Every structure is written in C-alpha cells, then in structure tokens.
mmCIF file of C-alpha atoms in Angstrom:
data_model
loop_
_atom_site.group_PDB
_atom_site.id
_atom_site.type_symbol
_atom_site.label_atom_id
_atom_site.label_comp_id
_atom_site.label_asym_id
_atom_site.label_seq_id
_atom_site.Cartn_x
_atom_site.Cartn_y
_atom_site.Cartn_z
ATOM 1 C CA UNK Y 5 0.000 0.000 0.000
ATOM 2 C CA UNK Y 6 3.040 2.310 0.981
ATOM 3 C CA UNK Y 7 4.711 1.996 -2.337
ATOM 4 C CA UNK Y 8 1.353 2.164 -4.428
ATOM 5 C CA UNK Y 9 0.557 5.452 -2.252
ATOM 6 C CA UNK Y 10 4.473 6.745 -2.799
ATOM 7 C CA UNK Y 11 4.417 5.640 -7.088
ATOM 8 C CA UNK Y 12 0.961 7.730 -6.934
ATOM 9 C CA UNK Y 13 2.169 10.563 -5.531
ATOM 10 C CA UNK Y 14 5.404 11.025 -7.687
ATOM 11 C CA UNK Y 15 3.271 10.819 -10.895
ATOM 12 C CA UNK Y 16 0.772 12.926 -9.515
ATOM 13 C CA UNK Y 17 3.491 15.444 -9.267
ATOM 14 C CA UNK Y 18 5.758 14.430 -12.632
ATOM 15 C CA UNK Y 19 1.826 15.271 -14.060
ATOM 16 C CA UNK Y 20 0.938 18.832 -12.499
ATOM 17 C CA UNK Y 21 5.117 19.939 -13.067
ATOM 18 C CA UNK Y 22 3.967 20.845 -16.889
ATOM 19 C CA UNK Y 23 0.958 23.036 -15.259
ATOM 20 C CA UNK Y 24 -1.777 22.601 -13.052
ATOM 21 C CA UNK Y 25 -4.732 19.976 -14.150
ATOM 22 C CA UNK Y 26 -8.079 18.748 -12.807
ATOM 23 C CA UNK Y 27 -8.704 15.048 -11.539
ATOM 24 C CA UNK Y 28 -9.704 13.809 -15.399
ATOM 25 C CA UNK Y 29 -6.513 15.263 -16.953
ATOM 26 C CA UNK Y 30 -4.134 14.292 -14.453
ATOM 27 C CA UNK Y 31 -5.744 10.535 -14.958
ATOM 28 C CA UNK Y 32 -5.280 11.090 -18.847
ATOM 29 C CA UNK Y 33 -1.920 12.872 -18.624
ATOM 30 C CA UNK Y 34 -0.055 9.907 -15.793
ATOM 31 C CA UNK Y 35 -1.609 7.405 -18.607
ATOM 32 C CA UNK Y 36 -0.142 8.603 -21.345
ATOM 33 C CA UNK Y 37 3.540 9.352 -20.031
ATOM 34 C CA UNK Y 38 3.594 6.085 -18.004
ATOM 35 C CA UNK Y 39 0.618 3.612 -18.674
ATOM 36 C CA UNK Y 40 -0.827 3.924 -15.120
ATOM 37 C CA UNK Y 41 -4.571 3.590 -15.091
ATOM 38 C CA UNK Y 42 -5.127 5.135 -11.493
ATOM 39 C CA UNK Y 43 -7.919 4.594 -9.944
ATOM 40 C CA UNK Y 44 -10.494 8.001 -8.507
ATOM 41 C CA UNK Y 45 -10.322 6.696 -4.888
ATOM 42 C CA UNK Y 46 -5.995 5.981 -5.054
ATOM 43 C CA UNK Y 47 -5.984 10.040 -6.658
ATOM 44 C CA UNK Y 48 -7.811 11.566 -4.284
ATOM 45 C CA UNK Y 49 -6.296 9.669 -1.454
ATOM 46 C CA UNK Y 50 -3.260 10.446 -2.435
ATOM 47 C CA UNK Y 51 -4.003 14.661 -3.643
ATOM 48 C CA UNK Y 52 -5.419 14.788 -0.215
ATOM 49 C CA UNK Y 53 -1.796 13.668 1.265
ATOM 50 C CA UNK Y 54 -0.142 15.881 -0.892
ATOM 51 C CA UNK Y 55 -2.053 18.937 -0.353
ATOM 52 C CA UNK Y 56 -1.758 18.401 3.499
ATOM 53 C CA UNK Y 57 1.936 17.759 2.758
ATOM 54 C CA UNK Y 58 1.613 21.229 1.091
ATOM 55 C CA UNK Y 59 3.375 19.767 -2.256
ATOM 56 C CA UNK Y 60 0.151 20.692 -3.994
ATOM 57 C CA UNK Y 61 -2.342 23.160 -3.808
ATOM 58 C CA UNK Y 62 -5.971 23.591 -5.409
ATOM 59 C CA UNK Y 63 -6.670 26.470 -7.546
ATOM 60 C CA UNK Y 64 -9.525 28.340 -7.464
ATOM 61 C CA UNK Y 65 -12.001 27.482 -10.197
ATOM 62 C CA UNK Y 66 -15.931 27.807 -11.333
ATOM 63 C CA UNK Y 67 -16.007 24.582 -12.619
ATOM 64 C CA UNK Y 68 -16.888 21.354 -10.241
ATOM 65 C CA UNK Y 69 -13.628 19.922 -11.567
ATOM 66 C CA UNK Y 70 -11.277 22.079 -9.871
ATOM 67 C CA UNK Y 71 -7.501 22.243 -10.777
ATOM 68 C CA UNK Y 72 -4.348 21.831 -8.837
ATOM 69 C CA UNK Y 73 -1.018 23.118 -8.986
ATOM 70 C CA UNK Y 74 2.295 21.730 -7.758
ATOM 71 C CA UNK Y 75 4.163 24.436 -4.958
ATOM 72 C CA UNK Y 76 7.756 25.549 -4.560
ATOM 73 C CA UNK Y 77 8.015 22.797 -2.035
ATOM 74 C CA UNK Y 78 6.369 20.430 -4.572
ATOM 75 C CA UNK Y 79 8.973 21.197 -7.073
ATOM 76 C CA UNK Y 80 11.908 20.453 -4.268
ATOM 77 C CA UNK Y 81 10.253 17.019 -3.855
ATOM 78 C CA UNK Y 82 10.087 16.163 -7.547
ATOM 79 C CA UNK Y 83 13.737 17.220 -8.097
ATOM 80 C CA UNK Y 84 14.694 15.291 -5.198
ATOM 81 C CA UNK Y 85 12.917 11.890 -5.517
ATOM 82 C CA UNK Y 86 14.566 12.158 -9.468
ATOM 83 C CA UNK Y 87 17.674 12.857 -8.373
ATOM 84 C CA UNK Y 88 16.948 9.764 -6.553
ATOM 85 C CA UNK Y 89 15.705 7.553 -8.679
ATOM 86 C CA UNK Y 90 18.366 8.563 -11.701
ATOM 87 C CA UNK Y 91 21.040 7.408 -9.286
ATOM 88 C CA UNK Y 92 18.708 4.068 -8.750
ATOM 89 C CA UNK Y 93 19.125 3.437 -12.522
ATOM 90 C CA UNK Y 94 22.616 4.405 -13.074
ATOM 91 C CA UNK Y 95 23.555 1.728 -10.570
ATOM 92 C CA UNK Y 96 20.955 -0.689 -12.407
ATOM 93 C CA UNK Y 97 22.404 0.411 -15.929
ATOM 94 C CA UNK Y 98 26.165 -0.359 -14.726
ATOM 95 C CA UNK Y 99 25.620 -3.556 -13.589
ATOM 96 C CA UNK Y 100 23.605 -4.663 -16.317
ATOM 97 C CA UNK Y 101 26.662 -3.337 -19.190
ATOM 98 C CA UNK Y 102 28.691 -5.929 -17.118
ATOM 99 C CA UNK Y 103 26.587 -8.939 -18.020
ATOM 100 C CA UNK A 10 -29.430 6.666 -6.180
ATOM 101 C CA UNK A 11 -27.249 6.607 -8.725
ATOM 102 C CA UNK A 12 -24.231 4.155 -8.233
ATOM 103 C CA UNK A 13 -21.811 7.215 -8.606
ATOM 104 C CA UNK A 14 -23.326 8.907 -5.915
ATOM 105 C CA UNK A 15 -23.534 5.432 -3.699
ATOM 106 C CA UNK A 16 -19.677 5.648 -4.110
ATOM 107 C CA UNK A 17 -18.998 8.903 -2.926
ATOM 108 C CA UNK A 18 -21.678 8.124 0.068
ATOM 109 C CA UNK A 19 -18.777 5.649 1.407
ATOM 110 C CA UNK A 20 -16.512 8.478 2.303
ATOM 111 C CA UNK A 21 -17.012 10.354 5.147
ATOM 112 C CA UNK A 22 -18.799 14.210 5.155
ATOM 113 C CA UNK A 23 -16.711 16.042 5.732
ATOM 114 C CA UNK A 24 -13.931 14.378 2.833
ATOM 115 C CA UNK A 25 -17.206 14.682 0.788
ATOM 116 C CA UNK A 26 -17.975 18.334 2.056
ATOM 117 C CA UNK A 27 -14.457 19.023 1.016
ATOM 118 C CA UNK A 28 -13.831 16.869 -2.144
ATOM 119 C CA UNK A 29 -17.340 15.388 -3.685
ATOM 120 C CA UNK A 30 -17.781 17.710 -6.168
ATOM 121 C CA UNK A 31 -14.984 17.426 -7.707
ATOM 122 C CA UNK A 32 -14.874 13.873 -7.574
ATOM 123 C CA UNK A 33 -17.874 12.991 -8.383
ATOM 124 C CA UNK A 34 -17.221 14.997 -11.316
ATOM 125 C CA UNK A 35 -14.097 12.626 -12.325
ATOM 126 C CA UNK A 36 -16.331 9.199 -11.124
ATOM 127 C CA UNK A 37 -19.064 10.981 -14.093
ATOM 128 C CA UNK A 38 -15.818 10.996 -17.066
ATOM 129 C CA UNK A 39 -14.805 7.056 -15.419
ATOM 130 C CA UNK A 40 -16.380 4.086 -16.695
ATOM 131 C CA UNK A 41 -17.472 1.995 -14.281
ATOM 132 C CA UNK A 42 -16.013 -1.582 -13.528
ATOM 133 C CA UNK A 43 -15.515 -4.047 -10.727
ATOM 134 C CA UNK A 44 -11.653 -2.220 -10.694
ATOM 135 C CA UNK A 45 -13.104 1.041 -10.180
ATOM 136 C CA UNK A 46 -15.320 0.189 -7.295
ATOM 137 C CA UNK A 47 -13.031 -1.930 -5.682
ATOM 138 C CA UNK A 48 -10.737 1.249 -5.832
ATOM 139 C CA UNK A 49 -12.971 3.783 -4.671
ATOM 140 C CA UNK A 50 -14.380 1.158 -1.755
ATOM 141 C CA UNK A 51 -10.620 0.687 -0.448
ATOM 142 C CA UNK A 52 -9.964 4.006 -0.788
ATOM 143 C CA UNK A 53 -13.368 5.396 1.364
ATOM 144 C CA UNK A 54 -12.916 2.987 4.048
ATOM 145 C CA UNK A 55 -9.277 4.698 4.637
ATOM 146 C CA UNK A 56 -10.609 7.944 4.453
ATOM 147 C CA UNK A 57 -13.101 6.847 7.185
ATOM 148 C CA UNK A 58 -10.512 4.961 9.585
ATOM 149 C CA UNK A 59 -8.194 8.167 8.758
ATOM 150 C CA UNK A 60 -10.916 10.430 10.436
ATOM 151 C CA UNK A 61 -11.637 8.014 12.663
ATOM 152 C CA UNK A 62 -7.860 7.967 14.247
ATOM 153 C CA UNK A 63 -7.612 11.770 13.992
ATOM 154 C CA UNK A 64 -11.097 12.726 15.948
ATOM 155 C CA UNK A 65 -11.057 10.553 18.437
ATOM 156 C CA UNK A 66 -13.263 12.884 20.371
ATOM 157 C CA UNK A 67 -16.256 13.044 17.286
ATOM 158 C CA UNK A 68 -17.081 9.649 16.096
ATOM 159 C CA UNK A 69 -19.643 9.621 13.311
ATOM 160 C CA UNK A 70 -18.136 7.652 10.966
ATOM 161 C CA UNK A 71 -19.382 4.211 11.979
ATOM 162 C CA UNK A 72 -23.184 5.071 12.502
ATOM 163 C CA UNK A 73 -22.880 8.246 14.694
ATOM 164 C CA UNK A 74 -23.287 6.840 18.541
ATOM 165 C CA UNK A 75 -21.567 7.003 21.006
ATOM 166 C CA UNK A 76 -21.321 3.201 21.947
ATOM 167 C CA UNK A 77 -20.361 1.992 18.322
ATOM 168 C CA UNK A 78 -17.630 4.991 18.393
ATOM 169 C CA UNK A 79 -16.046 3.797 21.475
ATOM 170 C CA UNK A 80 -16.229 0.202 19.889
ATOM 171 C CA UNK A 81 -14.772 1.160 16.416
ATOM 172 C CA UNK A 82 -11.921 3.049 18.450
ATOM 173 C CA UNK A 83 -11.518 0.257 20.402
ATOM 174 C CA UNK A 84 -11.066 -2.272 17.335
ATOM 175 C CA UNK A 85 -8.819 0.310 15.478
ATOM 176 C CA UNK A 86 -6.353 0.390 18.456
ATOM 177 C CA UNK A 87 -5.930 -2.901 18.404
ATOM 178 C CA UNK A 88 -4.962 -3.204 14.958
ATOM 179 C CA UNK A 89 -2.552 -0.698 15.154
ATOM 180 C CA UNK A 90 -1.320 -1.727 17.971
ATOM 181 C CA UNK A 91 -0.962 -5.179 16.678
ATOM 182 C CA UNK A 92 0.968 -3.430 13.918
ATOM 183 C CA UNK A 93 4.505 -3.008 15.210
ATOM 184 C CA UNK A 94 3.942 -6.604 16.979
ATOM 185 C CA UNK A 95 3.159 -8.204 13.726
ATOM 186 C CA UNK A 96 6.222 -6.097 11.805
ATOM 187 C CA UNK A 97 8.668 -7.894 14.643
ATOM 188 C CA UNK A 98 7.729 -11.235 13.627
ATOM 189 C CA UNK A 99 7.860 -11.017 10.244
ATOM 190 C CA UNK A 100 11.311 -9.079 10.962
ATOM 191 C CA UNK A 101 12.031 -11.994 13.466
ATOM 192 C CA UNK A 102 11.286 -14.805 9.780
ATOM 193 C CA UNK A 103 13.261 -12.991 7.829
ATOM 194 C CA UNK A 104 16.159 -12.608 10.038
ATOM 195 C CA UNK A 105 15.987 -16.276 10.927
ATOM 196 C CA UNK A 106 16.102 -16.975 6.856
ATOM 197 C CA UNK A 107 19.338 -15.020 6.923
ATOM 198 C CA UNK A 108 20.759 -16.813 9.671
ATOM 199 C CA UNK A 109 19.888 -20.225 8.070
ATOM 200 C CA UNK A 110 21.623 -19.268 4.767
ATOM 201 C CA UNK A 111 24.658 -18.187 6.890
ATOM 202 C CA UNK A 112 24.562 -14.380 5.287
ATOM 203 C CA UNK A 113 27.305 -12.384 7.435
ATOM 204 C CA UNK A 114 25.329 -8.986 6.514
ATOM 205 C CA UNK A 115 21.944 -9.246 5.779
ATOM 206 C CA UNK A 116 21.781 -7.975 2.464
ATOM 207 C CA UNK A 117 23.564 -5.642 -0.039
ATOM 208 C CA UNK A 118 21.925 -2.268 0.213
ATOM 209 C CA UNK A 119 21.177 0.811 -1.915
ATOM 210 C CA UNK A 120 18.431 2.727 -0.241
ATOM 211 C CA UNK A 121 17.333 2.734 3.521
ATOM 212 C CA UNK A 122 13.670 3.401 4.469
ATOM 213 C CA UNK A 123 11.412 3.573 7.674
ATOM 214 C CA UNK A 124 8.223 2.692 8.707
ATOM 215 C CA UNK A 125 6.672 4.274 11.738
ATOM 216 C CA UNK A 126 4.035 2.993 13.609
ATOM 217 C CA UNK A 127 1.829 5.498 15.613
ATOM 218 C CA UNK A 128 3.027 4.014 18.864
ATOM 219 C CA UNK A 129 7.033 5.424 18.198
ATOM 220 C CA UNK A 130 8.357 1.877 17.053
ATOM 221 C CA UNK A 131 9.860 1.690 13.784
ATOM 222 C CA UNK A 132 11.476 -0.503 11.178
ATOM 223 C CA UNK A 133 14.376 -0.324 9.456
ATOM 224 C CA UNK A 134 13.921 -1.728 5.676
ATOM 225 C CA UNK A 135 16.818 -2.402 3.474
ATOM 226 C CA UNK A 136 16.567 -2.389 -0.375
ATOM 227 C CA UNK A 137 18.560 -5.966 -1.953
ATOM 228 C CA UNK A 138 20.057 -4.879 -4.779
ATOM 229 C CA UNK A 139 19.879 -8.567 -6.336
ATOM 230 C CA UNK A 140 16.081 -8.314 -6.525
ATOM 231 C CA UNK A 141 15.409 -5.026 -6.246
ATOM 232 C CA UNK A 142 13.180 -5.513 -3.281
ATOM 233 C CA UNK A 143 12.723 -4.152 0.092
ATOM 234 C CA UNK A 144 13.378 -5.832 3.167
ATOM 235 C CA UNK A 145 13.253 -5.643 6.852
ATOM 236 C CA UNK A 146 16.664 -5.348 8.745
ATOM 237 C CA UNK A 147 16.656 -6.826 12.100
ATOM 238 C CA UNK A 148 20.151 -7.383 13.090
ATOM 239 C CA UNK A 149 20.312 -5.013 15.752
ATOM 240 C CA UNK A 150 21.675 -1.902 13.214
ATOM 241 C CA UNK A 151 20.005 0.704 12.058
ATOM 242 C CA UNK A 152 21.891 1.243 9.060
ATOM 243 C CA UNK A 153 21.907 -0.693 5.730
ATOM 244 C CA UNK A 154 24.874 -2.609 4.792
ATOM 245 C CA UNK A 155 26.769 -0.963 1.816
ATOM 246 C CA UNK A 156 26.296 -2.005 -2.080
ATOM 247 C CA UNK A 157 29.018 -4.042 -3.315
#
C-alpha cells in the first residue's frame, strides 16, 4: 500500500510539473507518459496527502472539476525523488553493461 | 441513487464536504467496472478509519453513537497496535532466513527506508540490490549494509 501510495504521488506530481490539471486530466496525462490507469479513490487519497503535505495546492475554479497546482516545495520534492531515482538506474544500468 | 453517488456516500462528510464535487465529477468521465469500485471502496474505508484515528473525540463515521464509536476506536487500536507486533515477527522470519543461509550482513543495500508505527516503534527496511526488493533489517543496526 506504501509503495502504491508513494508511485501515486510522484506521478501525480511528474503530471501537475507541466501546469496545473483537474482530476480527469491528471488521470489522462499519468496514462499517457507512463501507462498507469489510477484509480479516482488511489488520486484523491493520495491529492489529499499531498495537499496536506503542502506539495500541492488547489486552484480556485468555477467549474466542479477544480484544478491543482504543484508548490515551490512540490517542485523540491520532484527534483529530489529524481535525483533519486536517476542514481537508482545508473547503478541498475552499470551492472547490467557488465553482463 | 445513482451508483456514482452510492460511491462517494462511502466516504465520510466532511472528505465529501471538502472533495465530492470534484470527484464525483471525475467518477461521471470514469467508466465503471468491478476495478473502479473496488478502488474507490478501499480508498473510502481509509478515508473513514483516517478520520476516525484523527477525531477521536467526534465519532460519526461508523453510525454516529456514542457506543459503536467507542467500539470502532476500540477495534482500530488494536490493529494498530498489533501493527509493530506483527512487523517484529515477520522481521524476526526474515532474520531467521538469513541466519539459516549463513549471510554475514543481511543484504547488499542501496536505499534505507522507515516505517513508523503510531506508537514510536519503527522498522528499518533495506533495499537488496539482487532483486530489487525491500526488506526488513533486524540485526540489531540501524543502518543498511553498503552495495558491493
């Protein structure tokens, strides 16, 4: 559940770094860059954790599907966990040129 | 009722006071499918036992009185108390699997991670860089032996 919750998160935020987006185009967007199909209740569960995390932030809208945008503190996250991660697969990349 | 709106009845008011609109709005642009409910259902029932361990003092979530709130607080403590107590034994396995294969460190390591458990405890979890999995350390360190 932790890593489901963590893998939502970090494409909810690789989605909203090109601009903010509502529930339906975030859904659309993480699909087409990564062939996730999340689900309504995993999103919201895990925009509500961001937004108290204060890595995103709703903006304010007249339509029911209201959009959110990634904040300054966001942005630190996203850099961070791909910083991460491209170490990850330089590791994975070395070991597998020696095979 | 339509079976949109039964699904965004599971979550609590005030998550719905808060976040219906806009998701019933994305339930209307979803087909739906047995993956979709079961996603939603999950999903409600931890937004319920997540207001549940916050408010302590205002349980509505299980049927609104005062006797079934004292009894749903009473079963969610004990699974999350159980929680650490179940984490040690599986830690307690694995580290018995190690010993078995004779490992002198438990496994190569890239990444470290924690898991806290409301009561303080913690785990230590080590990522094997064989299998690319995580696993619990229980060897007494709280550090992650070093990738060869």
């Amino acid at each position: 559940v932790g890593e489901t919750r963590a893998n939502a998160a970090f494409l909810i935020l690789t989605s909203l770094a090109t601009g903010p987006k509502h529930g339906y185009a975030m859904v659309t967007d993480i699909s087409a860059f990564s062939g996730t199909e999340l689900g309504p209740g995993t999103l919201y569960t895990a925009l509500q954790r961001l937004e108290a995390d204060g890595l995103i932030a709703p903006v304010p809208s007249e339509d029911r599907r209201r959009p959110y945008r990634i904040t300054p503190a966001g942005l630190a996250t996203l850099r961070s966990l791909s910083e991460d991660m491209r170490k990850l697969m330089g590791v994975a990349a070395r070991r597998l040129a020696t095979r | 009722m339509s079976a949109r709106s039964r699904l965004l009845s599971l979550y609590p008011k005030e998550w719905r006071e808060r976040y219906g609109v806009e998701f019933e709005a994305l339930l209307e642009h979803t087909a739906l499918s047995p993956r979709l409910v079961g996603d939603v259902v999950v999903a409600a029932l931890g937004a319920r036992v997540a207001q549940l361990w916050r408010r302590p003092g205002r349980l509505h979530a299980f049927g609104g009185s005062a006797g079934r709130g004292r009894i749903a607080r009473v079963v969610l403590s004990l699974l999350l108390a159980t929680a650490p107590v179940a984490s040690g034994a599986v830690g307690y396995y694995l580290g018995s699997r190690d010993r078995e294969a004779d490992m002198p460190t438990l496994y190569p390591a890239t990444e470290s991670a924690f898991r806290t458990y409301p009561t303080g405890t913690f785990t230590v979890f080590c990522q094997d860089v064989r299998t690319m999995t995580w696993v619990a350390l229980t060897k007494g360190s709280s550090t992650c032996p070093a990738a060869p």
